[in-house]
Amino acid sequence: MDPVLNVYTIDGYSVNFPYKAYDCQITYMEKVLYSLKHRKHALLESPTGTGKTMCLLASTLAFQRDCIVKYNLTRKLNNSCEVDRNLKTTGTSNLYEEEHTKIEIDKSYNLNEEHGDSNLKKQKSEFILPRIIYSSRTHSQLSQVMRELRSSKIVEALWKNLNDLNIENSLRQDSPTNKKQRNTMKNPGNKLFKATILGSRDQLCVHPKISKYRGSALVKNCRKTTKEGKCRYHNNLKQANMTGIAGDIEDIEDLKRIASTDSGYFCPFYATREIANICNVILLPYNYLLDSITRQNLKLDLNNTIIILDEAHNVESVAEEAYSYDLRDIDLALSQKAIQNMLEAARSGLLKERESDKKEDDISISFDIEIAIHLATSVYELSKLIRDIPCKVPNNRNERIRSKLGDVEGTIFPGSYIHTLFKSAGFTIDKFQNMDECLTSMINFGQGLSGNISDLSSLSDITPIQLNARIGALERFQRCLRLTFNTCAVSNPQWFKVYVHYEISQQNGLNSEESIDINRDIDTEYDGNYYNLCLSFWCFSPAAALTSLVSSGVRSLIVTSGTLSPLDTLAQQFSCANFSFEVFLENDHVINGNEQLWVAAIEQGAPENKTQLIGSFESRSNPAYFEALGSTVLDSVKRIPGGVLLFFASYTLMDQAINLWTIQGLMDRIKALKSVFVEPRNSYELNSILESYKGCIELKSKNNVKSNSLDKLTDFTNITKKCANFGSLLIAVCRGKISEGIDFSDDTCRGVIIAGMPFPSIADPRVCLKKQYMDEYRMDSRRWYNQQAIRAVNQAVGRVVRHRLDYGAVIFADKRFTHTNIRNQLSKWLRGYIRCLEYLNTTNLNSISTFFNRDLHNKLIGNSNNLNDNKLDLLSNKVDESIRSNINTTSDKKLCIPIVGNNLKNEVTNLLQQLPQNNVENTQCLTIIENKELNQNIHNNIRTINIPWKKSKIDSSVNCTKYDEQKVHFNFVPISSPNKNLGRTDKKGSLLFDKAKSTLTIEEYLNLKSYLFNLDNLNSTILVKIVDCFLPDHITDYKTFNERSILARNFQIFIPEHFKMVYISFINNKATSFEICKDKALLNALESQNE
């Protein structure tokens, strides 16, 4: 079936969009298309949740399709000239220029010109399709882009009629930049649209054994296995197109799945690189593009390409890092040893032997002996020159702390000094190419040598680990040499600084013996530590990377994110004499800020504390500050439902707050309201923490209806309960893993609290030198320093609203956010709604509660634009059968239901009083909407309902068989387990299992034992299942629930310590869910009274 999309004409281009576009989306696409049409570069900011990704895809693909259509029109008009015009995706010939709808044809292809025929024989007219390279920060973000591209059907709509143009087969498969690689692929198919995603071996390797390695170990083993022809995935590379990899839109997981099937068996890593130069769209992380060395290795032809840098709020630091390096004395020492080892191996005759055994497709392992000797000498001289530079060693803690005041320990030189230094050591620009080729050959030779080191008498005194460490150091030195003689570094040394300093020695993968030997030789010992001398060549202008990228023939560079502002200073840093940004946008949000945001900046804590909330370095040693901050957090989480994210300025501040709050007992008060989780410093624990955090929220709200399916009166109780104190609190840091790239939509984040301002550390020499660099070139370093903090805050705050129907509260718990100059730098969609408060008094706290109650009520009565008229049947008389079945009714139809909330009847009454007088077609719907008099009668009935406490019957369909002690006999036999808690043989443990045996059903007890005796794979999902054994959903009797709840809490002695907090939070969430289910029964009472 043909895709049905909205079509918009924007700046003369027909844009297919999968949804009804908002004004801010149209504005965004206008800016993109203007940039592409006029070959300009753009800085575009659009808040999270505005559909930025879809706007980028829709507009750039529309432009690409328009170019194809115009090219074919031109080709048809010139058929009489018999000019062979080939459509190709890359190349270096004449570029296709357009002006509105006019297409100019190069005169060299006009047959009427003199010597036209001879020109045609030498050169063909080539149209270079503007290819789209979409880059983002992480592979997970790119996979999401690929999924959106696939699900949106934009590609199908845009290319629906292009097959009639008969251009798909004219696409040339051989690329002049990578012809050898191209020839290994079969024709990838006749599909006009092709897309691929590029990743590292870590993401794409599917080999069962090789994929278990990581980093350099994976690269080494992959190269070795493929070179020996032992990888069947690489051997079957030509099968890639047979699975549709070039013609289908697949993300990384899809590629790995297809490549691992019996019908596939190909290597996704090499296959995606094979087809890259014939694809319309390429997705890759933007550090691949900004790093000139990585970009060169990819062999991408960027001529006439459209490059998108999405989520680009980190581009400044990534671009500068791509052109910077740290060259340590220990790396120079190891590099010199590596070169000596290669020379010894060559002299022993092994090199000649290996060359004679080379296969035709082997990588060359020969290198020039004279150049290698010169390299060894130059490396030694460079190390000696660096050590001769006067540089003070930080020999005590007080001197190291002085850098907090902005001082830089070490010796600083201008960027041009690097070439003077290297030239003095024997490295010159005219010799660089030969030296680089020699280094590459030696590195390849050494990597192949490590597996046969035992056969070499000349290398018998070193181990493979030592040789690998030396080859690794030689690779790092080669990168330093390439960046030193990079075109940008040579032509624009003013963008760089040379910084010579000492740092605490790192072993860099050496074994302990070699580490000790080298440290004794080259390190300096002070204050009980070894200090290694380091030469840092740091870039302080992102223009270095961006200029190098654009100079490759890029048509338009689009830098975009939700947090780029202020754009003027960013453009100043990104631009240079040969490159600048000319298109700018600071876009609006799709939400209504007045209705969907509650934002406040707080000056101080509670009135009894009156400590100002200023998270400065001095305040961090003041316990009163943390007490004031804690009281603000406590008051906030009382009123904000669902998930709340608390962001600190640094890990140090976060740790201090948690420790003090724990000592003061404040953390226990917070935990009584929400389950508390803390962002881990390492990445491997992050997924587990997020799973548990979201699990608590989802478990709590699983009986609640979705925001856009409010069809029943029975849903009202659940909705109002969402404003109670439940959910999770996740404590994290700005610039951390939680603040970027993770989607916290809807209930997973109803509030964000910012504690402090995350300024870069003034103790960091790189920050100090960056400020010096900006001052030297008359840029406002103080403003830059403030913007680094504001940009991190904007990124963290962006977690609260993720789509058009999302809403939440933002609380800036720092007085500095009340200052006008700070507020004006916050994101545009947020800054206009900030209220400045002295503290959170009762009125303000009630305002938060009103905000969430009002918003939920607006959804209930159908004010959301997302609700269709046919979803406004709010008072359906149909009652959830799962609830009805658990209610015990007497003969006079009076319900015997336990009631918990004293105000529940008033809540129902208030709702009924505020319902609109809608015309509801459903005849089974209660007539109170249409009849005010009957409406009032029902209100009176609600006030007089008498619902006594009485044990409810359990539905007969639920398996509640108790143990028959004569038929079933269980003995608790302690078993050996890696979990020491399950090794309990004490009386308490046995009694608990006896109690569980007599309380639970047979099925529940068996499930409980299976879970507890298999805790090696324990996660939040299994914890939920354990809790479900004690507290299944079918329980409606309060006494039974209370008995089982106590038993479940006692069983925490068997739960590992680091899971106990999550386990208890799941039990607490079950308790609140139980109250919600009981409150639903009141609605049945309402129904019964109405009858």
PDB file of N, CA and C in Angstrom, residues 23 51 128 131 143 194 240 259 397 441 490 539 548 581 598 612 744 820 862 894-895 932 942 990 997 1008 1069:
ATOM      1  N   ASP A  23       4.323  24.795  13.158  1.00  0.00           N
ATOM      2  CA  ASP A  23       4.980  25.988  12.627  1.00  0.00           C
ATOM      3  C   ASP A  23       6.488  25.942  12.839  1.00  0.00           C
ATOM      4  N   GLY A  51      10.769  17.210  16.995  1.00  0.00           N
ATOM      5  CA  GLY A  51      10.853  16.441  15.753  1.00  0.00           C
ATOM      6  C   GLY A  51      12.012  16.844  14.873  1.00  0.00           C
ATOM      7  N   ILE A 128      26.871  14.801  -9.818  1.00  0.00           N
ATOM      8  CA  ILE A 128      27.222  14.299  -8.499  1.00  0.00           C
ATOM      9  C   ILE A 128      26.034  14.489  -7.569  1.00  0.00           C
ATOM     10  N   ARG A 131      25.007  13.735  -1.642  1.00  0.00           N
ATOM     11  CA  ARG A 131      24.812  12.662  -0.662  1.00  0.00           C
ATOM     12  C   ARG A 131      24.644  13.249   0.738  1.00  0.00           C
ATOM     13  N   SER A 143      21.162   4.670  15.579  1.00  0.00           N
ATOM     14  CA  SER A 143      20.216   3.574  15.371  1.00  0.00           C
ATOM     15  C   SER A 143      18.786   4.081  15.452  1.00  0.00           C
ATOM     16  N   LYS A 194      19.691   3.992  -1.223  1.00  0.00           N
ATOM     17  CA  LYS A 194      20.544   3.089  -0.451  1.00  0.00           C
ATOM     18  C   LYS A 194      21.068   3.845   0.762  1.00  0.00           C
ATOM     19  N   ALA A 240      26.945  -9.708   1.034  1.00  0.00           N
ATOM     20  CA  ALA A 240      26.268  -8.587   1.705  1.00  0.00           C
ATOM     21  C   ALA A 240      25.098  -8.064   0.904  1.00  0.00           C
ATOM     22  N   ALA A 259      23.554 -10.577   9.329  1.00  0.00           N
ATOM     23  CA  ALA A 259      24.887 -11.114   9.030  1.00  0.00           C
ATOM     24  C   ALA A 259      25.145 -12.444   9.720  1.00  0.00           C
ATOM     25  N   ARG A 397      51.244  18.935  47.643  1.00  0.00           N
ATOM     26  CA  ARG A 397      49.821  19.095  47.358  1.00  0.00           C
ATOM     27  C   ARG A 397      49.422  20.563  47.265  1.00  0.00           C
ATOM     28  N   SER A 441      54.460   0.724   7.941  1.00  0.00           N
ATOM     29  CA  SER A 441      55.009  -0.595   7.617  1.00  0.00           C
ATOM     30  C   SER A 441      55.546  -1.293   8.856  1.00  0.00           C
ATOM     31  N   VAL A 490      50.025  23.396  10.489  1.00  0.00           N
ATOM     32  CA  VAL A 490      51.132  24.095   9.831  1.00  0.00           C
ATOM     33  C   VAL A 490      50.721  25.502   9.407  1.00  0.00           C
ATOM     34  N   CYS A 539      44.700  21.947  20.762  1.00  0.00           N
ATOM     35  CA  CYS A 539      43.979  22.843  19.854  1.00  0.00           C
ATOM     36  C   CYS A 539      42.890  23.563  20.642  1.00  0.00           C
ATOM     37  N   SER A 548      38.877  21.857   7.984  1.00  0.00           N
ATOM     38  CA  SER A 548      39.418  20.702   7.275  1.00  0.00           C
ATOM     39  C   SER A 548      38.301  19.857   6.674  1.00  0.00           C
ATOM     40  N   PHE A 581      29.583  30.467   9.247  1.00  0.00           N
ATOM     41  CA  PHE A 581      28.164  30.114   9.271  1.00  0.00           C
ATOM     42  C   PHE A 581      27.346  31.360   8.919  1.00  0.00           C
ATOM     43  N   TRP A 598       6.140  24.086  34.660  1.00  0.00           N
ATOM     44  CA  TRP A 598       6.179  24.814  35.939  1.00  0.00           C
ATOM     45  C   TRP A 598       7.651  25.000  36.248  1.00  0.00           C
ATOM     46  N   GLN A 612      21.387  30.608  51.857  1.00  0.00           N
ATOM     47  CA  GLN A 612      21.279  30.840  50.424  1.00  0.00           C
ATOM     48  C   GLN A 612      21.752  29.625  49.641  1.00  0.00           C
ATOM     49  N   PHE A 744      13.898  10.261  28.654  1.00  0.00           N
ATOM     50  CA  PHE A 744      13.059  10.177  29.853  1.00  0.00           C
ATOM     51  C   PHE A 744      11.718  10.837  29.528  1.00  0.00           C
ATOM     52  N   THR A 820      19.267  37.994  36.018  1.00  0.00           N
ATOM     53  CA  THR A 820      18.766  38.167  34.650  1.00  0.00           C
ATOM     54  C   THR A 820      19.760  37.698  33.610  1.00  0.00           C
ATOM     55  N   GLY A 862     -10.422  15.902  27.862  1.00  0.00           N
ATOM     56  CA  GLY A 862     -10.198  15.902  26.420  1.00  0.00           C
ATOM     57  C   GLY A 862      -9.653  17.176  25.857  1.00  0.00           C
ATOM     58  N   LYS A 894     -25.568  -3.835  48.012  1.00  0.00           N
ATOM     59  CA  LYS A 894     -24.616  -2.951  48.678  1.00  0.00           C
ATOM     60  C   LYS A 894     -23.235  -3.586  48.613  1.00  0.00           C
ATOM     61  N   LEU A 895     -22.264  -2.801  48.208  1.00  0.00           N
ATOM     62  CA  LEU A 895     -20.921  -3.330  48.044  1.00  0.00           C
ATOM     63  C   LEU A 895     -20.188  -3.330  49.371  1.00  0.00           C
ATOM     64  N   LYS A 932     -28.545  17.812  34.506  1.00  0.00           N
ATOM     65  CA  LYS A 932     -27.950  18.429  35.689  1.00  0.00           C
ATOM     66  C   LYS A 932     -28.651  17.979  36.970  1.00  0.00           C
ATOM     67  N   ILE A 942     -23.551   9.828  46.355  1.00  0.00           N
ATOM     68  CA  ILE A 942     -22.151   9.562  46.704  1.00  0.00           C
ATOM     69  C   ILE A 942     -21.882   9.916  48.158  1.00  0.00           C
ATOM     70  N   SER A 990      14.948 -20.941  57.937  1.00  0.00           N
ATOM     71  CA  SER A 990      14.053 -22.085  57.804  1.00  0.00           C
ATOM     72  C   SER A 990      12.625 -21.712  58.173  1.00  0.00           C
ATOM     73  N   LYS A 997       5.625 -21.364  52.906  1.00  0.00           N
ATOM     74  CA  LYS A 997       4.971 -22.582  52.454  1.00  0.00           C
ATOM     75  C   LYS A 997       3.512 -22.645  52.893  1.00  0.00           C
ATOM     76  N   LEU A1008       8.862 -18.953  43.789  1.00  0.00           N
ATOM     77  CA  LEU A1008       9.733 -18.226  44.706  1.00  0.00           C
ATOM     78  C   LEU A1008      11.049 -18.963  44.910  1.00  0.00           C
ATOM     79  N   ASN A1069       5.830  -0.023  46.164  1.00  0.00           N
ATOM     80  CA  ASN A1069       5.005   0.308  45.001  1.00  0.00           C
ATOM     81  C   ASN A1069       3.797  -0.605  44.891  1.00  0.00           C
TER      82      ASN A1069
END
